[in-house]
Amino acid sequence: MKTFPKNKFVKIEPRLRLRKEEHCVLVIDTLSGRFYEATPSQAVIITLFDGNATISKVTDLVSEIYSDTFENSHNVVLETLTQLEDNRWVEFHDTPGIVMQSYETSEFMFNPVIKEGINVYKSPITMEFMLTKGCNFECVYCYMSAKNSHELNKQTMSYQTFSKIVEQAKEMEVKRAFLAGGEPLLSKDIIKMVQLLISCDIFPYISTNGSLLTRELIDELYSSGLRFIQLSFDSSNPITFDTLTGKQNSFKGVMKNLILLKNKGMQVRIKSVVTKHNWKDIGKLIDFCCELEIFDLEIVPSLPSADGRDNFSDIELNKIELLELREIIQKKRIEKSNFNFGYRDPLLIWPSPKPVNVCGGGMTSLVIMPDGQASICDMMSEKKFSLGNLHKFTLNDVWNSKGVNSLRNLSSDLLHEECKNCKHLGLCRTGCFNLSKMTYGDYFAPDPRCPVRINQNKVI
């Protein structure tokens, strides 16, 4: 077990939030979206670290609260701090200070109810609002084509619809909201939307191509409380960048706005979609992000979409290119060990069923389309995946609806035989529905990355 300085003051990241569930307490990083299930006693310990407490003081309090020995209480405190430090959510200081949102410790002194099967959270942790399907770019890999922007721009979420949903999200203790599109900055109400989220203690972040930002808009967004922006930035090479966006001189404008964001103090995440056009530039993009001290970089392979364009085969990397890309990234991980960047390697199958990157749709997240339709995924807008329209139903109705529950607990008539009898089905729910659809033509086919099928040589 790790050791920590007993007499230093413990500072827990202010962006952490606790949320009580029937079977656990969720510890949520509102910035990254990472979370874990804590026990009630661990949550109690976190609330006691109010910025004015040392490990010794909190151990004494835990010993008193649970009528336990100092040694046992100390071990539980250390286990809790280890979990927090592993996620970089805790620091140690010589002086006290204000930290995470304060909670009533007694709120988390309860006996959890453990049920058989899937433990369903009482509400989404994150909600994605597709504010519009319109966009001013024509990115070669995007499933929302700007070639139909005139029609798509008509599909925009009104502030009235947005505020109605957010007020319900507040009551249900949703902690994060992702404002996306299309291009969300096309919404004339973006400032009011951010302000409303902040007032409801829902952490907002925006995913934008960055082209519509101005110094004035950045100032307004910052003043409204926004601190985090995800910027689509697929290459540090201007020619490649413009080719991918389909707009001449787009690199120059976005680059200028990126510098403005950094100078304002915004935390910027770069998201780069890898295609045949830009994979050889990824090493230079990583160097570029390090030089600018970008918050983090997310590198994702272009994925097919059931709603998307028909040019996927023209931009998809082949296996040799993916292997070379992997080598580039592995070298950069060694060179830039202090820089936080992630890559979803499509050649890597899940090493085992346990660490599967389970789809959060309907489990931890929900997507709201511009017209108020709820879905589990922004790439799955077919009617069969509509979970209800929030003009007609409440958010609570949708989250607990028959439609959502049917996707959490898939009926056997939808499943392929090997999934029906697999002991891991409750965990993975067949994997990524969209990827299965594009690979095998069936949303409920086993995910092509499934380790069980690959180990049994059942890959189609």
GROMACS .gro file of C-alpha atoms in nm:
model
  460
    1MET     CA    1   0.000   0.000   0.000
    2LYS     CA    2   0.121   0.350  -0.083
    3THR     CA    3   0.237   0.586   0.189
    4PHE     CA    4   0.138   0.953   0.204
    5PRO     CA    5   0.253   1.250   0.415
    6LYS     CA    6   0.037   1.230   0.726
    7ASN     CA    7   0.060   1.594   0.832
    8LYS     CA    8   0.013   1.769   0.498
    9PHE     CA    9  -0.321   1.908   0.392
   10VAL     CA   10  -0.499   1.705   0.126
   11LYS     CA   11  -0.634   1.891  -0.176
   12ILE     CA   12  -0.886   1.705  -0.392
   13GLU     CA   13  -0.947   1.835  -0.744
   14PRO     CA   14  -1.235   2.090  -0.741
   15ARG     CA   15  -1.376   1.937  -1.061
   16LEU     CA   16  -1.461   1.609  -0.886
   17ARG     CA   17  -1.824   1.541  -0.802
   18LEU     CA   18  -1.987   1.271  -0.591
   19ARG     CA   19  -2.321   1.118  -0.681
   20LYS     CA   20  -2.510   0.875  -0.463
   21GLU     CA   21  -2.653   0.564  -0.630
   22GLU     CA   22  -2.842   0.273  -0.478
   23HIS     CA   23  -2.543   0.040  -0.500
   24CYS     CA   24  -2.246   0.279  -0.475
   25VAL     CA   25  -2.125   0.638  -0.489
   26LEU     CA   26  -1.992   0.763  -0.821
   27VAL     CA   27  -1.673   0.969  -0.811
   28ILE     CA   28  -1.683   1.171  -1.133
   29ASP     CA   29  -1.415   1.379  -1.302
   30THR     CA   30  -1.632   1.639  -1.473
   31LEU     CA   31  -1.347   1.740  -1.705
   32SER     CA   32  -1.234   1.408  -1.851
   33GLY     CA   33  -1.553   1.211  -1.789
   34ARG     CA   34  -1.366   0.936  -1.606
   35PHE     CA   35  -1.540   0.794  -1.301
   36TYR     CA   36  -1.533   0.502  -1.064
   37GLU     CA   37  -1.770   0.337  -0.821
   38ALA     CA   38  -1.673   0.405  -0.461
   39THR     CA   39  -1.811   0.247  -0.147
   40PRO     CA   40  -2.011   0.468   0.090
   41SER     CA   41  -1.721   0.469   0.339
   42GLN     CA   42  -1.479   0.586   0.068
   43ALA     CA   43  -1.721   0.866  -0.023
   44VAL     CA   44  -1.741   0.967   0.343
   45ILE     CA   45  -1.361   0.992   0.352
   46ILE     CA   46  -1.356   1.211   0.040
   47THR     CA   47  -1.608   1.452   0.196
   48LEU     CA   48  -1.390   1.483   0.507
   49PHE     CA   49  -1.097   1.611   0.303
   50ASP     CA   50  -1.242   1.961   0.294
   51GLY     CA   51  -0.911   2.137   0.234
   52ASN     CA   52  -0.846   2.188   0.604
   53ALA     CA   53  -0.779   1.827   0.698
   54THR     CA   54  -0.468   1.611   0.712
   55ILE     CA   55  -0.461   1.234   0.676
   56SER     CA   56  -0.420   1.197   1.053
   57LYS     CA   57  -0.722   1.416   1.124
   58VAL     CA   58  -0.943   1.232   0.875
   59THR     CA   59  -0.831   0.894   1.011
   60ASP     CA   60  -0.938   1.004   1.360
   61LEU     CA   61  -1.277   1.114   1.227
   62VAL     CA   62  -1.333   0.789   1.035
   63SER     CA   63  -1.238   0.588   1.343
   64GLU     CA   64  -1.495   0.783   1.543
   65ILE     CA   65  -1.771   0.766   1.279
   66TYR     CA   66  -1.744   0.388   1.229
   67SER     CA   67  -1.631   0.299   1.583
   68ASP     CA   68  -1.328   0.122   1.440
   69THR     CA   69  -0.960   0.109   1.531
   70PHE     CA   70  -0.722   0.377   1.413
   71GLU     CA   71  -0.524   0.119   1.216
   72ASN     CA   72  -0.825  -0.015   1.023
   73SER     CA   73  -0.951   0.337   0.956
   74HIS     CA   74  -0.606   0.445   0.840
   75ASN     CA   75  -0.592   0.159   0.589
   76VAL     CA   76  -0.929   0.257   0.439
   77VAL     CA   77  -0.816   0.620   0.415
   78LEU     CA   78  -0.497   0.515   0.236
   79GLU     CA   79  -0.691   0.292  -0.007
   80THR     CA   80  -0.917   0.586  -0.092
   81LEU     CA   81  -0.625   0.826  -0.142
   82THR     CA   82  -0.443   0.569  -0.359
   83GLN     CA   83  -0.744   0.551  -0.592
   84LEU     CA   84  -0.755   0.929  -0.614
   85GLU     CA   85  -0.382   0.971  -0.669
   86ASP     CA   86  -0.377   0.703  -0.939
   87ASN     CA   87  -0.619   0.928  -1.130
   88ARG     CA   88  -0.420   1.243  -1.046
   89TRP     CA   89  -0.708   1.382  -0.845
   90VAL     CA   90  -0.524   1.463  -0.522
   91GLU     CA   91  -0.239   1.687  -0.412
   92PHE     CA   92  -0.063   1.750  -0.080
   93HIS     CA   93   0.008   2.099   0.054
   94ASP     CA   94   0.169   2.262   0.355
   95THR     CA   95  -0.123   2.501   0.405
   96PRO     CA   96  -0.502   2.449   0.403
   97GLY     CA   97  -0.722   2.562   0.117
   98ILE     CA   98  -1.069   2.533  -0.036
   99VAL     CA   99  -1.116   2.232  -0.260
  100MET     CA  100  -1.394   2.018  -0.400
  101GLN     CA  101  -1.761   2.111  -0.368
  102SER     CA  102  -1.868   2.056  -0.008
  103TYR     CA  103  -2.103   1.772   0.080
  104GLU     CA  104  -2.287   1.662   0.390
  105THR     CA  105  -2.089   1.360   0.510
  106SER     CA  106  -2.403   1.198   0.648
  107GLU     CA  107  -2.552   1.183   0.296
  108PHE     CA  108  -2.313   0.900   0.211
  109MET     CA  109  -2.358   0.696   0.527
  110PHE     CA  110  -2.593   0.432   0.387
  111ASN     CA  111  -2.613   0.061   0.315
  112PRO     CA  112  -2.581  -0.002  -0.061
  113VAL     CA  113  -2.842  -0.217  -0.233
  114ILE     CA  114  -2.675  -0.475  -0.458
  115LYS     CA  115  -2.904  -0.628  -0.720
  116GLU     CA  116  -2.849  -0.916  -0.958
  117GLY     CA  117  -2.770  -0.830  -1.319
  118ILE     CA  118  -2.683  -0.482  -1.442
  119ASN     CA  119  -2.684  -0.204  -1.185
  120VAL     CA  120  -2.845   0.089  -1.367
  121TYR     CA  121  -2.743   0.441  -1.269
  122LYS     CA  122  -3.028   0.672  -1.173
  123SER     CA  123  -2.947   0.913  -1.458
  124PRO     CA  124  -2.686   0.976  -1.725
  125ILE     CA  125  -2.349   1.099  -1.607
  126THR     CA  126  -2.297   1.281  -1.936
  127MET     CA  127  -2.545   1.420  -2.186
  128GLU     CA  128  -2.448   1.511  -2.540
  129PHE     CA  129  -2.656   1.784  -2.699
  130MET     CA  130  -2.646   1.783  -3.080
  131LEU     CA  131  -2.731   2.151  -3.108
  132THR     CA  132  -2.740   2.140  -3.487
  133LYS     CA  133  -2.667   1.907  -3.775
  134GLY     CA  134  -2.539   2.197  -3.982
  135CYS     CA  135  -2.169   2.272  -4.030
  136ASN     CA  136  -1.959   2.523  -4.220
  137PHE     CA  137  -1.688   2.264  -4.298
  138GLU     CA  138  -1.697   1.965  -4.533
  139CYS     CA  139  -1.462   1.726  -4.352
  140VAL     CA  140  -1.393   1.422  -4.569
  141TYR     CA  141  -1.454   1.175  -4.285
  142CYS     CA  142  -1.760   1.331  -4.123
  143TYR     CA  143  -2.102   1.174  -4.144
  144MET     CA  144  -2.267   1.516  -4.129
  145SER     CA  145  -2.191   1.647  -4.476
  146ALA     CA  146  -2.190   2.022  -4.526
  147LYS     CA  147  -2.302   1.961  -4.885
  148ASN     CA  148  -2.653   1.950  -4.742
  149SER     CA  149  -2.590   2.230  -4.493
  150HIS     CA  150  -2.889   2.434  -4.610
  151GLU     CA  151  -3.129   2.159  -4.504
  152LEU     CA  152  -2.924   2.053  -4.204
  153ASN     CA  153  -2.909   2.405  -4.061
  154LYS     CA  154  -3.285   2.396  -4.028
  155GLN     CA  155  -3.234   2.121  -3.768
  156THR     CA  156  -3.123   2.337  -3.475
  157MET     CA  157  -3.213   2.297  -3.108
  158SER     CA  158  -3.399   2.595  -2.967
  159TYR     CA  159  -3.301   2.747  -2.634
  160GLN     CA  160  -3.648   2.668  -2.503
  161THR     CA  161  -3.598   2.297  -2.574
  162PHE     CA  162  -3.244   2.303  -2.435
  163SER     CA  163  -3.339   2.479  -2.110
  164LYS     CA  164  -3.633   2.246  -2.050
  165ILE     CA  165  -3.407   1.942  -2.079
  166VAL     CA  166  -3.125   2.094  -1.871
  167GLU     CA  167  -3.359   2.177  -1.584
  168GLN     CA  168  -3.462   1.811  -1.578
  169ALA     CA  169  -3.098   1.705  -1.601
  170LYS     CA  170  -3.022   1.918  -1.295
  171GLU     CA  171  -3.294   1.743  -1.095
  172MET     CA  172  -3.152   1.405  -1.201
  173GLU     CA  173  -2.796   1.509  -1.102
  174VAL     CA  174  -2.641   1.486  -1.448
  175LYS     CA  175  -2.284   1.614  -1.407
  176ARG     CA  176  -2.150   1.680  -1.757
  177ALA     CA  177  -2.286   1.822  -2.082
  178PHE     CA  178  -2.117   1.798  -2.421
  179LEU     CA  179  -2.230   2.067  -2.668
  180ALA     CA  180  -2.172   1.929  -3.015
  181GLY     CA  181  -2.307   1.913  -3.368
  182GLY     CA  182  -2.259   1.965  -3.656
  183GLU     CA  183  -2.090   2.286  -3.551
  184PRO     CA  184  -2.236   2.401  -3.215
  185LEU     CA  185  -2.111   2.759  -3.254
  186LEU     CA  186  -2.372   2.802  -3.526
  187SER     CA  187  -2.623   2.822  -3.241
  188LYS     CA  188  -2.702   3.184  -3.157
  189ASP     CA  189  -2.781   3.076  -2.800
  190ILE     CA  190  -2.447   2.914  -2.716
  191ILE     CA  191  -2.357   3.168  -2.444
  192LYS     CA  192  -2.694   3.134  -2.269
  193MET     CA  193  -2.663   2.756  -2.288
  194VAL     CA  194  -2.323   2.756  -2.117
  195GLN     CA  195  -2.447   2.995  -1.850
  196LEU     CA  196  -2.748   2.776  -1.778
  197LEU     CA  197  -2.534   2.464  -1.743
  198ILE     CA  198  -2.295   2.638  -1.503
  199SER     CA  199  -2.587   2.758  -1.290
  200CYS     CA  200  -2.713   2.398  -1.270
  201ASP     CA  201  -2.369   2.263  -1.161
  202ILE     CA  202  -2.340   2.071  -1.487
  203PHE     CA  203  -1.989   2.091  -1.630
  204PRO     CA  204  -2.005   2.215  -1.992
  205TYR     CA  205  -1.763   2.155  -2.271
  206ILE     CA  206  -1.787   2.235  -2.639
  207SER     CA  207  -1.665   2.035  -2.938
  208THR     CA  208  -1.599   2.273  -3.226
  209ASN     CA  209  -1.400   2.303  -3.547
  210GLY     CA  210  -1.282   2.639  -3.412
  211SER     CA  211  -1.339   2.838  -3.729
  212LEU     CA  212  -1.626   3.050  -3.593
  213LEU     CA  213  -1.444   3.160  -3.279
  214THR     CA  214  -1.349   3.524  -3.240
  215ARG     CA  215  -1.169   3.710  -2.964
  216GLU     CA  216  -1.503   3.854  -2.853
  217LEU     CA  217  -1.678   3.516  -2.851
  218ILE     CA  218  -1.392   3.355  -2.657
  219ASP     CA  219  -1.413   3.635  -2.400
  220GLU     CA  220  -1.789   3.581  -2.369
  221LEU     CA  221  -1.754   3.204  -2.336
  222TYR     CA  222  -1.488   3.245  -2.068
  223SER     CA  223  -1.696   3.501  -1.878
  224SER     CA  224  -1.995   3.265  -1.892
  225GLY     CA  225  -1.789   3.002  -1.706
  226LEU     CA  226  -1.660   2.780  -1.987
  227ARG     CA  227  -1.309   2.650  -1.925
  228PHE     CA  228  -1.277   2.353  -2.160
  229ILE     CA  229  -1.302   2.325  -2.537
  230GLN     CA  230  -1.241   2.029  -2.767
  231LEU     CA  231  -1.102   2.143  -3.100
  232SER     CA  232  -1.105   1.934  -3.417
  233PHE     CA  233  -0.750   1.969  -3.549
  234ASP     CA  234  -0.642   1.692  -3.782
  235SER     CA  235  -0.299   1.808  -3.897
  236SER     CA  236  -0.032   2.067  -3.822
  237ASN     CA  237   0.033   2.078  -4.197
  238PRO     CA  238  -0.176   2.364  -4.347
  239ILE     CA  239  -0.226   2.194  -4.683
  240THR     CA  240  -0.336   1.864  -4.528
  241PHE     CA  241  -0.559   2.049  -4.282
  242ASP     CA  242  -0.738   2.239  -4.560
  243THR     CA  243  -0.778   1.919  -4.764
  244LEU     CA  244  -0.948   1.745  -4.472
  245THR     CA  245  -1.184   2.033  -4.390
  246GLY     CA  246  -1.271   2.097  -4.754
  247LYS     CA  247  -1.215   2.470  -4.698
  248GLN     CA  248  -0.925   2.675  -4.829
  249ASN     CA  249  -0.727   2.872  -4.570
  250SER     CA  250  -0.914   2.704  -4.284
  251PHE     CA  251  -0.585   2.618  -4.108
  252LYS     CA  252  -0.487   2.983  -4.077
  253GLY     CA  253  -0.813   3.084  -3.910
  254VAL     CA  254  -0.834   2.788  -3.673
  255MET     CA  255  -0.468   2.825  -3.575
  256LYS     CA  256  -0.523   3.191  -3.488
  257ASN     CA  257  -0.823   3.096  -3.270
  258LEU     CA  258  -0.631   2.816  -3.100
  259ILE     CA  259  -0.371   3.069  -2.987
  260LEU     CA  260  -0.648   3.301  -2.864
  261LEU     CA  261  -0.799   3.016  -2.660
  262LYS     CA  262  -0.463   2.936  -2.503
  263ASN     CA  263  -0.391   3.301  -2.424
  264LYS     CA  264  -0.733   3.332  -2.257
  265GLY     CA  265  -0.655   3.039  -2.026
  266MET     CA  266  -0.893   2.786  -2.179
  267GLN     CA  267  -0.800   2.420  -2.146
  268VAL     CA  268  -0.793   2.283  -2.499
  269ARG     CA  269  -0.823   1.922  -2.603
  270ILE     CA  270  -0.726   1.846  -2.960
  271LYS     CA  271  -0.916   1.570  -3.135
  272SER     CA  272  -0.758   1.435  -3.452
  273VAL     CA  273  -0.929   1.186  -3.682
  274VAL     CA  274  -0.677   0.969  -3.866
  275THR     CA  275  -0.726   0.905  -4.239
  276LYS     CA  276  -0.507   0.829  -4.539
  277HIS     CA  277  -0.456   1.204  -4.574
  278ASN     CA  278  -0.293   1.273  -4.237
  279TRP     CA  279  -0.161   0.957  -4.069
  280LYS     CA  280   0.200   1.031  -4.164
  281ASP     CA  281   0.168   1.374  -3.997
  282ILE     CA  282   0.062   1.242  -3.656
  283GLY     CA  283   0.413   1.250  -3.508
  284LYS     CA  284   0.446   1.617  -3.604
  285LEU     CA  285   0.099   1.687  -3.462
  286ILE     CA  286   0.205   1.539  -3.127
  287ASP     CA  287   0.516   1.763  -3.128
  288PHE     CA  288   0.295   2.059  -3.219
  289CYS     CA  289   0.058   1.995  -2.925
  290CYS     CA  290   0.350   1.959  -2.683
  291GLU     CA  291   0.500   2.289  -2.794
  292LEU     CA  292   0.166   2.466  -2.741
  293GLU     CA  293   0.111   2.289  -2.405
  294ILE     CA  294  -0.226   2.155  -2.513
  295PHE     CA  295  -0.426   1.997  -2.229
  296ASP     CA  296  -0.442   1.664  -2.411
  297LEU     CA  297  -0.468   1.506  -2.754
  298GLU     CA  298  -0.710   1.236  -2.862
  299ILE     CA  299  -0.619   1.047  -3.179
  300VAL     CA  300  -0.901   0.841  -3.325
  301PRO     CA  301  -0.919   0.629  -3.639
  302SER     CA  302  -1.187   0.723  -3.890
  303LEU     CA  303  -1.487   0.502  -3.829
  304PRO     CA  304  -1.766   0.404  -4.064
  305SER     CA  305  -2.113   0.523  -3.973
  306ALA     CA  306  -2.453   0.385  -4.053
  307ASP     CA  307  -2.556   0.747  -4.114
  308GLY     CA  308  -2.241   0.845  -4.299
  309ARG     CA  309  -2.083   0.903  -4.637
  310ASP     CA  310  -2.004   0.631  -4.883
  311ASN     CA  311  -1.634   0.720  -4.919
  312PHE     CA  312  -1.503   0.534  -4.614
  313SER     CA  313  -1.297   0.287  -4.817
  314ASP     CA  314  -1.114   0.583  -4.978
  315ILE     CA  315  -0.993   0.726  -4.646
  316GLU     CA  316  -0.961   0.417  -4.424
  317LEU     CA  317  -0.607   0.307  -4.333
  318ASN     CA  318  -0.507  -0.044  -4.435
  319LYS     CA  319  -0.337  -0.283  -4.193
  320ILE     CA  320   0.019  -0.193  -4.302
  321GLU     CA  321  -0.052   0.179  -4.254
  322LEU     CA  322  -0.210   0.114  -3.914
  323LEU     CA  323   0.096  -0.083  -3.803
  324GLU     CA  324   0.326   0.199  -3.914
  325LEU     CA  325   0.105   0.451  -3.734
  326ARG     CA  326   0.123   0.240  -3.419
  327GLU     CA  327   0.503   0.249  -3.437
  328ILE     CA  328   0.502   0.628  -3.476
  329ILE     CA  329   0.278   0.665  -3.172
  330GLN     CA  330   0.476   0.420  -2.958
  331LYS     CA  331   0.796   0.615  -3.026
  332LYS     CA  332   0.625   0.941  -2.937
  333ARG     CA  333   0.495   0.794  -2.611
  334ILE     CA  334   0.857   0.737  -2.509
  335GLU     CA  335   0.977   1.077  -2.632
  336LYS     CA  336   0.685   1.270  -2.484
  337SER     CA  337   0.625   1.071  -2.166
  338ASN     CA  338   0.490   1.377  -1.980
  339PHE     CA  339   0.230   1.462  -2.244
  340ASN     CA  340  -0.119   1.320  -2.215
  341PHE     CA  341  -0.243   1.176  -2.543
  342GLY     CA  342  -0.456   0.878  -2.630
  343TYR     CA  343  -0.494   0.659  -2.935
  344ARG     CA  344  -0.768   0.405  -3.003
  345ASP     CA  345  -0.578   0.140  -3.196
  346PRO     CA  346  -0.829  -0.043  -3.420
  347LEU     CA  347  -0.588  -0.339  -3.456
  348LEU     CA  348  -0.584  -0.409  -3.085
  349ILE     CA  349  -0.855  -0.649  -2.976
  350TRP     CA  350  -0.969  -0.632  -2.616
  351PRO     CA  351  -0.700  -0.812  -2.414
  352SER     CA  352  -0.974  -0.982  -2.213
  353PRO     CA  353  -1.347  -0.928  -2.159
  354LYS     CA  354  -1.291  -0.744  -1.831
  355PRO     CA  355  -1.135  -0.417  -1.958
  356VAL     CA  356  -1.368  -0.387  -2.257
  357ASN     CA  357  -1.432  -0.023  -2.348
  358VAL     CA  358  -1.804  -0.068  -2.303
  359CYS     CA  359  -2.035   0.166  -2.492
  360GLY     CA  360  -2.179   0.419  -2.248
  361GLY     CA  361  -2.492   0.479  -2.455
  362GLY     CA  362  -2.793   0.421  -2.231
  363MET     CA  363  -2.564   0.320  -1.945
  364THR     CA  364  -2.376   0.637  -1.853
  365SER     CA  365  -2.469   0.874  -2.136
  366LEU     CA  366  -2.751   0.992  -2.356
  367VAL     CA  367  -2.754   1.187  -2.683
  368ILE     CA  368  -3.018   1.448  -2.760
  369MET     CA  369  -3.077   1.533  -3.125
  370PRO     CA  370  -3.170   1.889  -3.238
  371ASP     CA  371  -3.539   1.797  -3.259
  372GLY     CA  372  -3.544   1.661  -2.903
  373GLN     CA  373  -3.516   1.293  -2.995
  374ALA     CA  374  -3.307   1.092  -2.749
  375SER     CA  375  -3.065   0.826  -2.871
  376ILE     CA  376  -2.777   0.621  -2.735
  377CYS     CA  377  -2.534   0.736  -3.005
  378ASP     CA  378  -2.494   1.034  -3.237
  379MET     CA  379  -2.414   0.791  -3.520
  380MET     CA  380  -2.737   0.599  -3.469
  381SER     CA  381  -3.032   0.823  -3.549
  382GLU     CA  382  -3.251   0.558  -3.711
  383LYS     CA  383  -3.604   0.544  -3.574
  384LYS     CA  384  -3.543   0.204  -3.418
  385PHE     CA  385  -3.289   0.370  -3.187
  386SER     CA  386  -3.504   0.667  -3.094
  387LEU     CA  387  -3.575   0.638  -2.724
  388GLY     CA  388  -3.846   0.901  -2.721
  389ASN     CA  389  -3.881   1.271  -2.788
  390LEU     CA  390  -3.824   1.503  -2.493
  391HIS     CA  391  -4.098   1.731  -2.619
  392LYS     CA  392  -4.335   1.449  -2.531
  393PHE     CA  393  -4.160   1.259  -2.250
  394THR     CA  394  -3.954   1.365  -1.951
  395LEU     CA  395  -3.584   1.286  -1.927
  396ASN     CA  396  -3.660   1.051  -1.640
  397ASP     CA  397  -3.923   0.873  -1.854
  398VAL     CA  398  -3.672   0.822  -2.135
  399TRP     CA  399  -3.387   0.707  -1.906
  400ASN     CA  400  -3.610   0.446  -1.747
  401SER     CA  401  -3.803   0.358  -2.060
  402LYS     CA  402  -3.862   0.017  -2.210
  403GLY     CA  403  -3.650   0.120  -2.509
  404VAL     CA  404  -3.340   0.202  -2.304
  405ASN     CA  405  -3.383  -0.105  -2.086
  406SER     CA  406  -3.410  -0.325  -2.394
  407LEU     CA  407  -3.066  -0.199  -2.503
  408ARG     CA  408  -2.923  -0.253  -2.155
  409ASN     CA  409  -3.062  -0.605  -2.143
  410LEU     CA  410  -3.068  -0.723  -2.503
  411SER     CA  411  -3.339  -0.978  -2.579
  412SER     CA  412  -3.216  -1.313  -2.705
  413ASP     CA  413  -3.402  -1.287  -3.037
  414LEU     CA  414  -3.171  -0.999  -3.138
  415LEU     CA  415  -2.849  -1.182  -3.057
  416HIS     CA  416  -2.621  -1.411  -3.251
  417GLU     CA  417  -2.576  -1.756  -3.098
  418GLU     CA  418  -2.225  -1.701  -2.961
  419CYS     CA  419  -2.341  -1.387  -2.778
  420LYS     CA  420  -2.651  -1.554  -2.636
  421ASN     CA  421  -2.442  -1.809  -2.451
  422CYS     CA  422  -2.148  -1.584  -2.359
  423LYS     CA  423  -2.094  -1.521  -1.990
  424HIS     CA  424  -1.960  -1.171  -2.069
  425LEU     CA  425  -2.273  -1.046  -2.246
  426GLY     CA  426  -2.393  -0.844  -1.946
  427LEU     CA  427  -2.068  -0.651  -1.953
  428CYS     CA  428  -2.014  -0.577  -2.322
  429ARG     CA  429  -2.370  -0.584  -2.467
  430THR     CA  430  -2.213  -0.714  -2.795
  431GLY     CA  431  -1.974  -0.415  -2.811
  432CYS     CA  432  -2.012  -0.120  -3.049
  433PHE     CA  433  -2.348  -0.141  -3.227
  434ASN     CA  434  -2.241   0.099  -3.503
  435LEU     CA  435  -1.915  -0.086  -3.579
  436SER     CA  436  -2.099  -0.417  -3.594
  437LYS     CA  437  -2.351  -0.270  -3.836
  438MET     CA  438  -2.081  -0.139  -4.068
  439THR     CA  439  -1.873  -0.457  -4.047
  440TYR     CA  440  -2.141  -0.727  -4.065
  441GLY     CA  441  -2.459  -0.541  -4.160
  442ASP     CA  442  -2.624  -0.607  -3.824
  443TYR     CA  443  -2.627  -0.375  -3.522
  444PHE     CA  444  -2.642  -0.670  -3.284
  445ALA     CA  445  -2.369  -0.884  -3.440
  446PRO     CA  446  -2.069  -0.947  -3.213
  447ASP     CA  447  -1.814  -0.666  -3.215
  448PRO     CA  448  -1.529  -0.750  -3.458
  449ARG     CA  449  -1.278  -0.682  -3.177
  450CYS     CA  450  -1.429  -0.942  -2.941
  451PRO     CA  451  -1.145  -1.148  -2.784
  452VAL     CA  452  -1.367  -1.450  -2.722
  453ARG     CA  453  -1.457  -1.490  -3.089
  454ILE     CA  454  -1.104  -1.415  -3.207
  455ASN     CA  455  -0.960  -1.672  -2.969
  456GLN     CA  456  -1.209  -1.923  -3.106
  457ASN     CA  457  -1.127  -1.828  -3.467
  458LYS     CA  458  -1.483  -1.708  -3.526
  459VAL     CA  459  -1.393  -1.382  -3.695
  460ILE     CA  460  -1.595  -1.328  -4.011
   0.00000   0.00000   0.00000
